[in-house]
Each structure stands twice: as structure tokens, then as C-alpha cells.
């Protein structure tokens, strides 16, 4: 699952903590699925590194990697090149 796309942010880091209350409603149904989502140690929200893509508006360090599409991220460069 791409948490960044789900949360509509440029980057999302998710960590599952073991030995924590279950994240799932059906506790005990599958002990391998137990865990809880927690914020990354340190600031839970910070400004993304990079430049904003002119097409998708995500802030990514890869923006400008293609000279022919200098204001776009790699994904958007591939799309407009088709």
C-alpha cells in the first residue's frame, strides 16, 4: 500500500509496533496481523524535501530529473512523454 497516495501527501513513513493492541477490529483472528500504526520517531509532520511537481503538485526530490520536463516528477514525465 502506498501510504503517501492514500494520505494525499508527498511522503509517508509507517511503522508497525509489535506487542501493541490490535489495529484490526477482529482481535485474535490472525495473530500475525496484530499491531498498531505509530508516527515515526521525531516530528510526526515535517515539510517534504524537494520541489513541487507542476503537474501532480507532490513535493519530491526527483522533480527536474528529466531536462525535457524540468518541472515534473519522474512519474509525470513518463505520462506526458507517452
Coordinates of N, CA and C in Angstrom, one line a residue, residues 37-80:
X37 N -0.5 1.3 14.1 CA 0.3 2.3 13.4 C 0.7 3.4 14.3
X38 N 2.0 3.8 14.2 CA 2.5 4.8 15.1 C 3.3 5.8 14.2
X39 N 3.4 7.0 14.7 CA 4.2 8.0 14.0 C 5.7 7.7 14.1
X40 N 6.4 8.1 13.1 CA 7.9 7.9 13.1 C 8.5 8.7 14.2
X41 N 9.5 8.1 14.9 CA 10.1 8.9 16.0 C 10.6 10.3 15.5
X42 N 10.5 11.2 16.3 CA 10.8 12.6 16.0 C 9.5 13.3 15.6
X43 N 9.7 14.4 14.8 CA 8.5 15.2 14.4 C 7.5 14.3 13.6
X44 N 6.2 14.3 13.9 CA 5.3 13.5 13.2 C 4.9 14.1 11.9
X45 N 5.1 15.4 11.7 CA 4.8 16.1 10.5 C 5.9 17.0 10.2
X46 N 6.4 16.9 9.0 CA 7.5 17.9 8.6 C 7.4 18.2 7.1
X47 N 8.0 19.3 6.7 CA 7.9 19.7 5.3 C 8.7 18.7 4.4
X48 N 8.1 18.4 3.3 CA 8.8 17.4 2.4 C 10.0 18.1 1.7
X49 N 11.0 17.3 1.5 CA 12.2 17.8 0.8 C 12.0 17.7 -0.7
X50 N 12.4 18.6 -1.4 CA 12.3 18.6 -2.9 C 11.5 19.8 -3.4
X51 N 11.1 19.7 -4.7 CA 10.4 20.8 -5.4 C 9.0 20.2 -5.8
X52 N 8.0 21.1 -5.8 CA 6.7 20.7 -6.2 C 6.6 20.5 -7.7
X53 N 6.0 19.3 -8.0 CA 5.8 19.0 -9.4 C 4.7 19.8 -10.0
X54 N 4.9 20.4 -11.2 CA 3.9 21.3 -11.8 C 2.6 20.6 -12.2
X55 N 2.7 19.3 -12.3 CA 1.5 18.5 -12.8 C 0.7 17.9 -11.6
X56 N 1.4 17.1 -10.7 CA 0.7 16.4 -9.7 C 0.7 17.2 -8.3
X57 N 1.6 18.2 -8.2 CA 1.8 19.0 -7.0 C 2.4 18.3 -5.8
X58 N 2.9 17.1 -6.0 CA 3.6 16.4 -4.9 C 5.0 17.0 -4.9
X59 N 5.5 17.2 -3.7 CA 6.9 17.7 -3.4 C 7.8 16.5 -3.4
X60 N 8.8 16.4 -4.3 CA 9.7 15.3 -4.4 C 11.1 15.8 -4.8
X61 N 12.1 15.1 -4.3 CA 13.5 15.5 -4.7 C 13.8 15.2 -6.1
X62 N 13.0 14.3 -6.8 CA 13.3 13.9 -8.2 C 12.8 14.9 -9.2
X63 N 12.0 15.9 -8.8 CA 11.5 16.9 -9.8 C 12.6 17.6 -10.5
X64 N 12.6 17.6 -11.8 CA 13.6 18.2 -12.6 C 14.7 17.2 -13.1
X65 N 14.5 16.0 -12.8 CA 15.5 15.0 -13.2 C 15.6 14.8 -14.8
X66 N 14.5 15.0 -15.5 CA 14.5 15.0 -16.9 C 14.6 16.4 -17.5
X67 N 15.6 16.7 -18.3 CA 15.8 18.0 -18.8 C 14.6 18.5 -19.7
X68 N 14.0 17.5 -20.4 CA 12.9 17.9 -21.3 C 11.6 18.2 -20.5
X69 N 11.5 17.8 -19.3 CA 10.4 18.1 -18.4 C 10.9 18.6 -17.1
X70 N 11.5 19.7 -17.0 CA 12.3 20.1 -15.8 C 11.4 20.4 -14.6
X71 N 10.1 20.7 -14.8 CA 9.2 21.0 -13.7 C 8.4 19.8 -13.2
X72 N 8.7 18.6 -13.7 CA 7.9 17.4 -13.4 C 8.6 16.3 -12.7
X73 N 7.9 15.5 -11.9 CA 8.5 14.4 -11.2 C 8.6 13.3 -12.3
X74 N 9.3 12.2 -11.9 CA 9.5 11.1 -12.9 C 8.2 10.5 -13.4
X75 N 7.3 10.3 -12.5 CA 6.0 9.7 -12.9 C 5.3 10.5 -13.9
X76 N 5.2 11.8 -13.6 CA 4.5 12.7 -14.5 C 5.3 12.9 -15.8
X77 N 6.6 12.9 -15.8 CA 7.4 13.0 -17.0 C 7.1 11.8 -17.9
X78 N 7.0 10.6 -17.3 CA 6.7 9.4 -18.1 C 5.3 9.5 -18.8
X79 N 4.4 10.1 -18.0 CA 3.0 10.2 -18.5 C 2.9 11.1 -19.7
X80 N 3.5 12.3 -19.6 CA 3.4 13.3 -20.7 C 4.3 13.0 -21.8

